[in-house]
Every structure is written in C-alpha cells, then in structure tokens.
Coordinates of C-alpha atoms and ligand atoms in Angstrom, one line a residue:
L4 CA 61.0 -27.2 6.9
L5 CA 60.7 -30.1 4.5
D6 CA 63.5 -31.2 2.3
L7 CA 63.5 -33.5 -0.7
G8 CA 65.9 -36.4 -0.2
E9 CA 68.1 -37.8 -2.9
R10 CA 65.5 -40.2 -4.2
G11 CA 62.8 -37.6 -4.0
D12 CA 61.5 -38.8 -0.6
V13 CA 60.4 -36.2 1.8
R14 CA 62.4 -35.9 5.0
I15 CA 62.5 -33.4 7.9
A16 CA 65.6 -31.1 7.8
D17 CA 68.0 -31.0 10.7
P18 CA 66.1 -29.6 13.6
A19 CA 69.1 -27.4 14.7
E20 CA 69.1 -25.8 11.3
A21 CA 65.3 -25.3 11.5
G22 CA 65.8 -23.5 14.9
A23 CA 68.4 -21.2 13.4
D24 CA 66.1 -20.5 10.4
G25 CA 63.3 -19.7 12.8
E26 CA 65.4 -17.3 14.8
R27 CA 66.6 -15.6 11.6
L28 CA 63.0 -15.1 10.5
A29 CA 62.0 -13.8 13.9
F30 CA 65.0 -11.3 13.9
R31 CA 64.0 -10.2 10.4
R32 CA 60.4 -9.6 11.4
H33 CA 61.6 -7.6 14.4
L34 CA 63.9 -5.6 12.2
R35 CA 61.1 -4.8 9.8
E36 CA 59.0 -3.5 12.7
A37 CA 61.9 -1.5 14.0
I38 CA 62.3 0.2 10.7
E39 CA 58.6 0.9 10.4
T40 CA 58.2 2.2 14.0
G41 CA 61.3 4.4 14.0
A42 CA 63.3 2.2 16.5
I43 CA 66.3 2.6 14.3
L44 CA 68.0 5.7 15.5
L45 CA 71.1 7.6 14.5
Q46 CA 74.0 8.7 16.6
Y47 CA 76.5 11.3 15.4
Q48 CA 80.3 11.3 15.7
P49 CA 82.2 14.5 15.0
Q50 CA 85.0 15.0 12.6
F51 CA 87.7 17.6 13.4
R52 CA 90.4 19.5 11.7
A53 CA 93.9 19.7 13.3
N54 CA 93.0 23.2 14.7
G55 CA 90.1 21.7 16.6
E56 CA 87.4 23.1 14.2
V57 CA 84.5 20.7 13.7
V58 CA 83.8 20.0 10.1
G59 CA 80.9 17.6 10.3
F60 CA 79.5 14.4 11.7
E61 CA 79.2 10.8 10.6
A62 CA 75.7 9.3 11.2
L63 CA 75.8 5.8 12.7
A64 CA 72.7 3.7 13.0
R65 CA 71.6 2.1 16.3
W66 CA 68.7 -0.2 17.0
R67 CA 67.2 0.4 20.4
D68 CA 65.0 -2.5 21.3
P69 CA 63.1 -2.5 24.6
V70 CA 64.0 -6.1 25.3
R71 CA 67.4 -6.7 23.6
G72 CA 68.9 -3.3 24.4
V73 CA 71.1 -1.6 21.8
I74 CA 71.8 -3.8 18.8
S75 CA 74.9 -3.0 16.7
P76 CA 74.8 -2.1 13.0
A77 CA 77.4 -4.8 12.5
T78 CA 74.6 -7.2 13.4
F79 CA 71.5 -5.7 11.8
I80 CA 72.9 -4.2 8.6
P81 CA 73.9 -7.7 7.3
A82 CA 70.5 -9.0 8.4
A83 CA 68.8 -6.2 6.6
E84 CA 70.7 -7.0 3.4
E85 CA 69.9 -10.7 3.6
G86 CA 66.2 -10.0 4.5
G87 CA 65.5 -7.6 1.7
L88 CA 65.1 -4.7 4.1
I89 CA 68.2 -2.6 3.3
A90 CA 66.4 -0.3 0.9
A91 CA 63.9 0.7 3.5
L92 CA 66.5 1.0 6.2
G93 CA 68.9 2.9 4.0
A94 CA 66.2 5.4 2.9
H95 CA 65.2 5.9 6.6
V96 CA 68.8 6.6 7.6
L97 CA 69.5 9.0 4.7
R98 CA 66.3 10.9 5.3
S99 CA 66.8 11.1 9.1
A100 CA 70.4 12.2 8.8
C101 CA 69.7 14.9 6.2
R102 CA 66.7 16.2 8.1
E103 CA 68.8 16.4 11.3
A104 CA 71.7 18.2 9.5
A105 CA 69.4 20.6 7.7
G106 CA 68.2 21.7 11.2
W107 CA 71.7 22.7 12.5
K108 CA 72.5 26.4 12.7
K109 CA 76.0 25.8 11.4
P110 CA 76.4 24.5 7.8
L111 CA 78.4 21.4 8.8
R112 CA 78.7 18.2 6.8
I113 CA 76.9 15.0 7.4
A114 CA 78.4 11.6 6.3
V115 CA 76.0 8.7 5.7
N116 CA 77.2 5.1 5.2
L117 CA 75.9 3.1 2.2
S118 CA 76.0 -0.6 2.1
P119 CA 77.1 -2.2 -1.2
L120 CA 73.6 -3.3 -1.9
E121 CA 72.2 0.2 -1.5
F122 CA 75.0 1.6 -3.7
E123 CA 74.2 -0.9 -6.4
S124 CA 70.5 -0.1 -6.4
D125 CA 69.2 1.8 -9.5
E126 CA 67.0 3.8 -7.1
L127 CA 70.0 5.4 -5.2
P128 CA 70.6 8.6 -7.2
G129 CA 66.9 9.3 -7.4
L130 CA 66.5 8.7 -3.6
V131 CA 69.4 11.1 -2.8
E132 CA 68.0 13.8 -5.1
A133 CA 64.5 13.4 -3.5
V134 CA 65.9 13.6 0.0
L135 CA 68.0 16.6 -0.8
G136 CA 64.9 18.3 -2.2
E137 CA 62.6 17.3 0.7
T138 CA 65.0 18.4 3.4
G139 CA 66.5 21.4 1.6
L140 CA 70.0 20.3 2.6
D141 CA 72.8 21.9 0.6
P142 CA 74.2 18.9 -1.5
E143 CA 77.8 19.9 -0.6
R144 CA 77.0 19.2 3.0
L145 CA 76.2 15.5 2.3
E146 CA 78.9 12.9 2.1
L147 CA 78.1 9.4 1.1
E148 CA 80.5 6.7 2.4
I149 CA 81.1 3.7 0.2
T150 CA 83.5 0.8 0.5
E151 CA 86.2 -0.5 -1.9
G152 CA 84.2 -3.5 -2.9
V153 CA 81.7 -1.5 -4.9
M154 CA 84.4 -0.3 -7.2
V155 CA 85.6 -3.8 -7.9
T156 CA 82.4 -5.7 -8.4
D157 CA 81.3 -3.7 -11.5
A158 CA 83.6 -0.8 -12.1
V159 CA 81.7 0.6 -15.1
R160 CA 78.4 0.7 -13.3
A161 CA 80.0 2.1 -10.1
M162 CA 81.6 4.9 -12.1
A163 CA 78.2 5.7 -13.7
T164 CA 76.5 5.8 -10.3
L165 CA 79.3 7.9 -8.8
S166 CA 79.1 10.4 -11.6
R167 CA 75.4 10.8 -11.2
L168 CA 75.8 11.3 -7.4
R169 CA 78.7 13.8 -7.9
A170 CA 76.5 15.7 -10.5
L171 CA 74.0 16.2 -7.7
G172 CA 76.8 18.0 -5.8
V173 CA 77.3 15.5 -3.0
R174 CA 80.6 14.3 -1.7
I175 CA 81.9 10.7 -1.9
A176 CA 84.1 9.1 0.8
L177 CA 85.9 5.8 0.5
D178 CA 85.4 4.2 3.9
D179 CA 87.7 1.7 5.6
F180 CA 90.4 2.4 3.1
G181 CA 93.2 -0.2 3.0
T182 CA 91.1 -3.2 4.1
G183 CA 89.5 -4.0 0.7
Y184 CA 90.8 -5.0 -2.7
S185 CA 90.7 -1.8 -4.7
S186 CA 93.4 -1.2 -7.2
L187 CA 95.3 2.1 -6.8
S188 CA 94.3 2.8 -10.4
Y189 CA 90.7 3.1 -9.4
L190 CA 91.4 5.9 -7.0
H191 CA 92.2 8.6 -9.5
R192 CA 89.5 7.4 -12.0
F193 CA 86.6 7.5 -9.5
P194 CA 85.3 10.9 -8.5
L195 CA 86.1 10.6 -4.8
T196 CA 86.3 13.6 -2.5
T197 CA 87.5 11.8 0.7
L198 CA 89.6 8.8 1.8
K199 CA 89.0 7.4 5.2
I200 CA 92.0 5.5 6.6
D201 CA 90.7 2.4 8.3
R202 CA 90.8 2.2 12.1
S203 CA 93.0 -0.9 12.0
F204 CA 95.9 1.2 10.8
V205 CA 95.3 4.0 13.2
A206 CA 95.1 1.5 16.1
T207 CA 98.5 0.0 15.4
L208 CA 100.3 3.4 15.0
G209 CA 103.1 3.3 17.5
V210 CA 102.8 -0.5 17.7
T211 CA 104.0 -1.6 14.3
L212 CA 106.3 0.4 12.0
E213 CA 104.2 -0.7 9.0
A214 CA 101.2 1.1 10.3
A215 CA 103.0 4.4 10.3
A216 CA 104.4 3.8 6.9
I217 CA 101.0 2.9 5.4
T218 CA 99.2 5.8 7.1
R219 CA 101.8 8.3 5.8
A220 CA 101.6 6.8 2.3
V221 CA 97.8 7.0 2.2
I222 CA 97.8 10.7 3.3
Q223 CA 100.4 11.5 0.6
L224 CA 98.5 9.5 -2.0
G225 CA 95.2 11.2 -1.1
H226 CA 96.8 14.6 -1.3
A227 CA 98.5 13.9 -4.6
L228 CA 95.1 13.1 -6.0
G229 CA 93.5 16.1 -4.5
I230 CA 91.4 14.0 -2.1
E231 CA 90.8 14.9 1.5
V232 CA 92.0 12.3 4.1
V233 CA 90.2 11.4 7.3
A234 CA 91.6 9.1 10.0
E235 CA 89.0 7.0 11.8
G236 CA 89.3 5.4 15.2
V237 CA 91.6 8.0 16.8
E238 CA 91.8 6.9 20.5
T239 CA 95.0 8.4 21.8
P240 CA 96.8 11.8 21.8
E241 CA 99.9 10.1 20.3
Q242 CA 97.8 8.8 17.3
F243 CA 96.3 12.3 16.9
D244 CA 99.7 14.0 17.0
F245 CA 101.2 11.6 14.5
L246 CA 98.3 12.1 12.1
I247 CA 98.4 15.9 12.3
C248 CA 102.2 15.9 11.8
E249 CA 101.8 13.9 8.7
G250 CA 99.2 16.3 7.3
C251 CA 96.0 14.2 7.7
D252 CA 93.1 16.6 7.1
L253 CA 90.5 15.3 9.5
A254 CA 90.3 13.0 12.5
Q255 CA 87.5 11.1 14.1
G256 CA 87.5 8.8 17.1
Y257 CA 86.7 8.2 20.7
L258 CA 89.6 10.6 21.8
L259 CA 87.8 13.5 20.1
G260 CA 84.1 12.5 20.4
R261 CA 82.1 9.3 20.6
P262 CA 79.0 8.6 18.6
L263 CA 76.2 10.3 20.6
D264 CA 72.6 11.4 20.1
A265 CA 72.4 14.7 18.2
S266 CA 71.3 16.6 21.3
A267 CA 74.7 15.9 23.0
Y268 CA 76.5 17.8 20.2
A269 CA 74.2 20.9 20.2
H270 CA 77.2 23.0 21.3
L271 CA 79.0 22.0 18.1
T272 CA 76.1 22.3 15.7
G273 CA 74.8 25.5 17.0
G274 CA 71.6 23.7 18.3
Ligands
LIG16 P1 82.3 2.6 9.9 O1 81.5 3.4 8.9 O2 83.7 2.4 9.6 O3 82.1 3.4 11.2 C1 83.1 3.5 12.2 C2 82.8 2.6 13.3 O4 83.9 2.7 14.3 C3 81.5 2.9 14.1 O5 81.1 1.6 14.6 C4 82.1 3.8 15.2 O6 81.2 3.8 16.4 C5 83.4 3.1 15.5 N1 84.3 4.0 16.1 C6 84.4 5.4 16.0 N2 85.5 5.9 16.6 C7 86.1 4.8 17.2 C8 87.3 4.7 18.0 O7 88.0 5.6 18.4 N3 87.6 3.4 18.4 C9 86.8 2.3 18.1 N4 87.2 1.2 18.6 N5 85.7 2.4 17.3 C10 85.4 3.6 16.9 P2 79.5 1.3 14.6 O8 78.7 2.5 14.8 O9 79.3 0.1 15.4 O10 79.3 0.9 13.0 C11 80.0 -0.2 12.5 C12 79.8 -0.2 11.0 O11 78.4 -0.4 10.6 C13 80.2 1.1 10.3 O12 81.6 1.2 10.2 C14 79.4 1.1 9.0 O13 80.1 0.3 8.1 C15 78.2 0.3 9.4 N6 77.1 1.2 9.6 C16 76.8 2.0 10.7 N7 75.7 2.8 10.4 C17 75.3 2.5 9.2 C18 74.2 2.9 8.4 O14 73.4 3.8 8.7 N8 74.1 2.3 7.1 C19 75.0 1.4 6.7 N9 74.8 0.8 5.5 N10 76.0 0.9 7.4 C20 76.2 1.5 8.7
LIG17 MG1 81.7 5.0 7.9
LIG18 MG1 85.0 3.4 8.5
LIG19 MG1 85.9 1.0 9.9

C-alpha cells in the first residue's frame, strides 16, 4: 500500500490501515466465495393477522461459515455493497426466496429485502420479471421491501422503478418506517402496498407515551392511504394486544415466530 506524499515522494501508508484494508479484502473474497458456493442461506419469519392466520414470511439472509459461525446480514450486506457484490447476492436471495415460496402448498406471501443499491440498479425490474418467470411464483405473492432513503435520493427515478415493479404485479413494502427521512407527501404518491412500523417504536410501546402515539398515527395514516400496516419486532403479548386493538393488520416478531429454516415452518406453509 504505497501512497504519494505531498511532494510526490513515495511513502508507506499507516501499517494499521494496511491491516484493516487487508482484512476487508479477505472478508470480501470470503463473501464472494460464500455467494458462489451457496453458503448464504435464507431463514423465514412468519407474519400473522390478528386472528392468528399466517399471511406470509419475510426472507432474512444468513451467512453460515464453517469457521466464523453465523454472520449477520447487518455485517455482510454493507460489505457486499462496498465490495460490488450486492447484485450477485441480491439475485441469489431473490431467486432462492421465490423458489422456496413457489414450492409451498399454501399460496402465502414472501417478502424480500432490497438494499438501496439493488433498488437503484437498472437491472432490478428485469431480474424480478425473470425470477417470477423461472419460478412460476404468482407476482401477487412477492413483496419487495425498500427503505425510505430510496424515495428521497432520486424521487423521480424511484417512482419510475416502483411503477415498473407494480406493473409486474408485485407488492412493495416500506421497511423500518419512521426511522428515515421520507416526507409524508411521498407516501401517497408512491405505489406502496405495505408500511412496516419500525421495531424501535414497537419496542418502546408501554415504555414511552410517544411510541404509542406514533404507532397509532402510523396505523391510521396507512389505512387512510389504503396501505396495509405491519408491526415488526413484536416481542411481548402486551405489544401484540396494543397493536391489534389499534387495528394494525399484521404482526411479526419473536413472540409469534423467530426467523428459522423453511423446514421448521412446514406446518404453516403446508410443506
Ligand atoms: P429488517 O428487514 O428490518 O428485518 C428485521 C430484523 O429484525 C431481522 O434481523 C430480524 O431477525 C429481526 N427481528 C425480527 N423479529 C424481531 C424481534 O421480535 N425482536 C428483535 N429484537 N429483532 C427481531 P436480521 O435478520 O439480522 O436482519 C437485519 C437487517 O438486514 C434486515 O432488517 C434487513 O434490512 C437486512 N437484510 C436481511 N436479509 C437481507 C437480504 O436478503 N437482503 C438485503 N438487502 N438486506 C437484508
Ligand atoms: Mg425487512
Ligand atoms: Mg424492518
Ligand atoms: Mg428494522
């Protein structure tokens, strides 16, 4: 790692920095191998209606490494974005999730997370169309989860992409709602089908009065716009009861079901 000094002389960069760069490159190389060899797996977390009916599952990526154990998507998704691997990873996730759902006996929904870089790629609508074709999954059963940032960066472009995706018949969820910067005016202009109330609000229900007020307001806002509302991170019966009383459509969280391998939910999917 050579660096040009101010006067154009060559000097060796900070060795600590070189070590960090080396580690990052090694991690990236491992990640590329993991994507290619199928070591990136999906777990599925169920989403329920108030009456206990399962509506579908969210697919959550896991990296199972023989040496490092299970690596969290919070670690490897950003690394994939930085390392130019997100397109390959995203295509793998989308394909695996749709193939899995297409095999269920019950026509349940499958939600797939998209990172901002995936959403902004010109290839996305074509990829989604191809995967639906390959797997035969009914487009109405696929929900793509995006985050608020993608609507703010380039609203015109985001609108065009969302329209193309909706034209394919897929659903669009706004994930982690309330943590980003989206203006309320975007909500009714973008063709969203689902709002996901961020876990941080659900976690503080019963702790702060604000959390209850915000959660109630988001449910009402969603319904006023004809959008289905999902609460994420439901961990206690008190949280679940509050959400159901307030009319929240769907709930997802450890109380109701943890993210698990698809086989663990065969009783819900019909096998
Ligand atoms: P997310 O989409 O908001 O997913 C919800 C996260 O909350 C998941 O973490 C899930 O395991 C966790 N969770 C669910 N219920 C509960 C609960 O009751 N309590 C608590 N404390 N946590 C709960 P996970 O699987 O670690 O994923 C973290 C984030 O990584 C996801 O947040 C999503 O943004 C991203 N991610 C996961 N899989 C993928 C993927 O395939 N592609 C992309 N682009 N991003 C992904
Ligand atoms: Mg999500
Ligand atoms: Mg979320
Ligand atoms: Mg979240």
